[in-house]
Amino acid sequence: MSKFKKDEGRKTPGISTASLPDIIFILLFFFMVVTVMREVEIKVKNALPKATELTKLERKSLVSYIYVGSPIGKYAEQLGTAPRIQLNDQFATLDDIPNYVENERQSVDEKLQPAMTFALRIDKETKMGIVSDIKLKLRKADALKINYSSLPREKDL
């Protein structure tokens, strides 16, 4: 007859970490695929002013940005230091704004078009005249939902 032995000296095996590198690489590839790189190269100086009354945009996919500021680096040599308007990756004039608004509307589903917002990212050293002109062009293009981008004050953080 056999005797049953108790496994008093037997310990539970440690957790195997052999698959840990595989999991890490899967996560790495996942984030590399899902992450969206910056779509627009900012070609103008864009130091945003600080503000106190801020609201967060809810649907950033429906926001189109208009950058205003003096050109940076190699663009400053070509275009000077006067404030310029940047729409997507190109410098633009005030007359290009209605076409930009229409193109941005075309890129969004028709049901979502009323929720579209045009965010003005204006350098804090830019004069107000060009901002007023942009607002007037946006109004004429029936883009009435406008947002001014800014940074929170340090004590509000």
XYZ file of C-alpha atoms in Angstrom:
157
model
C 0.000 0.000 0.000
C 1.182 3.433 -0.777
C 1.230 6.157 1.690
C 0.098 9.632 0.974
C 2.649 12.260 1.662
C 1.836 15.716 2.705
C 3.601 18.415 0.688
C 4.799 20.339 3.626
C 8.063 21.371 2.010
C 6.467 22.359 -1.290
C 6.092 26.093 -1.937
C 3.954 27.871 -4.461
C 5.921 28.704 -7.581
C 6.795 32.333 -8.285
C 4.964 34.317 -10.919
C 6.553 33.872 -14.286
C 7.737 37.110 -15.836
C 8.651 35.567 -19.161
C 5.724 37.173 -20.961
C 6.254 40.620 -19.445
C 8.480 41.921 -22.302
C 5.848 40.765 -24.815
C 3.143 42.680 -22.972
C 5.298 45.793 -22.810
C 6.012 45.666 -26.548
C 2.336 45.151 -27.327
C 1.480 48.225 -25.262
C 4.270 50.197 -26.912
C 3.040 49.314 -30.402
C -0.521 50.082 -29.392
C 0.372 53.585 -28.245
C 2.537 54.167 -31.309
C -0.362 53.267 -33.598
C -3.059 55.128 -31.686
C -1.154 58.333 -30.934
C -1.761 61.161 -33.363
C 1.238 63.261 -34.060
C 0.851 66.988 -34.448
C -0.959 67.539 -37.706
C 0.054 71.115 -38.255
C 3.527 72.620 -38.175
C 3.215 75.943 -36.415
C 5.087 78.534 -38.446
C 4.230 81.611 -36.422
C 5.246 82.716 -32.971
C 2.549 81.444 -30.657
C 3.020 82.552 -27.066
C -0.521 82.530 -25.766
C -1.728 85.110 -23.257
C -2.850 84.097 -19.783
C -6.479 84.318 -18.771
C -8.643 83.757 -15.732
C -12.036 82.766 -17.087
C -11.408 79.580 -19.040
C -13.653 76.818 -20.277
C -12.470 73.552 -21.700
C -13.502 72.588 -25.202
C -15.507 69.402 -25.168
C -15.090 68.087 -28.684
C -11.661 69.001 -29.932
C -12.205 67.125 -33.175
C -14.661 69.854 -34.156
C -12.198 72.677 -33.535
C -10.338 74.345 -36.382
C -7.397 76.478 -35.430
C -6.319 79.803 -36.870
C -2.816 80.820 -35.808
C -1.747 84.449 -35.793
C 1.688 85.777 -34.963
C 4.989 86.859 -36.420
C 6.736 84.205 -38.513
C 9.444 82.190 -36.810
C 12.949 81.197 -37.897
C 13.442 80.744 -41.607
C 10.003 82.160 -42.369
C 10.883 85.441 -40.650
C 13.761 85.897 -43.106
C 11.397 85.494 -46.053
C 8.264 87.191 -44.770
C 9.477 89.697 -42.205
C 8.227 90.111 -38.677
C 4.736 91.482 -39.317
C 1.958 89.274 -37.908
C 0.750 86.606 -40.303
C -2.201 84.287 -40.425
C -1.592 80.549 -40.616
C -4.377 78.226 -41.719
C -3.404 74.575 -41.461
C 0.184 74.385 -42.752
C 0.130 77.488 -44.917
C 0.413 81.197 -44.486
C -2.751 82.860 -45.617
C -4.376 86.215 -46.095
C -7.668 87.508 -44.809
C -9.276 86.653 -48.137
C -8.431 82.960 -47.656
C -10.482 82.661 -44.471
C -13.912 82.099 -46.104
C -12.483 79.260 -48.221
C -10.814 77.784 -45.133
C -14.092 77.881 -43.236
C -15.904 76.193 -46.108
C -13.223 73.492 -46.464
C -13.295 72.779 -42.742
C -17.059 72.467 -42.844
C -16.846 70.060 -45.754
C -14.494 67.824 -43.790
C -17.064 67.347 -40.999
C -20.340 65.465 -41.073
C -23.280 67.717 -41.881
C -24.972 67.031 -38.549
C -21.884 68.158 -36.640
C -21.278 71.357 -38.595
C -23.276 73.614 -36.207
C -21.034 72.471 -33.344
C -17.828 73.470 -35.140
C -15.646 76.001 -33.353
C -12.927 78.163 -34.815
C -10.199 78.700 -32.247
C -7.988 81.730 -32.568
C -4.495 81.019 -31.273
C -3.052 84.487 -31.239
C 0.386 85.471 -30.059
C 0.161 87.816 -27.083
C 2.233 90.481 -28.837
C -0.066 90.670 -31.857
C -2.004 93.888 -32.351
C -5.779 93.752 -32.129
C -6.360 95.121 -35.653
C -5.628 91.846 -37.433
C -7.720 89.972 -34.853
C -10.702 92.230 -35.553
C -10.257 91.695 -39.282
C -10.204 87.902 -38.797
C -13.321 88.044 -36.641
C -15.075 90.102 -39.316
C -14.126 87.579 -42.025
C -15.292 84.683 -39.857
C -18.582 86.445 -39.244
C -19.071 87.014 -42.978
C -18.305 83.320 -43.583
C -21.032 82.464 -41.057
C -18.543 80.989 -38.579
C -20.072 82.442 -35.454
C -18.675 80.058 -32.857
C -15.254 81.480 -32.033
C -12.895 80.609 -29.230
C -9.767 82.397 -28.033
C -7.065 80.026 -26.879
C -5.115 81.024 -23.812
C -3.146 79.618 -20.926
C -4.357 79.571 -17.326
C -2.670 81.862 -14.853
C -0.176 80.079 -12.598
C -2.198 80.629 -9.434
C -5.288 79.123 -11.124
C -3.511 75.830 -11.830
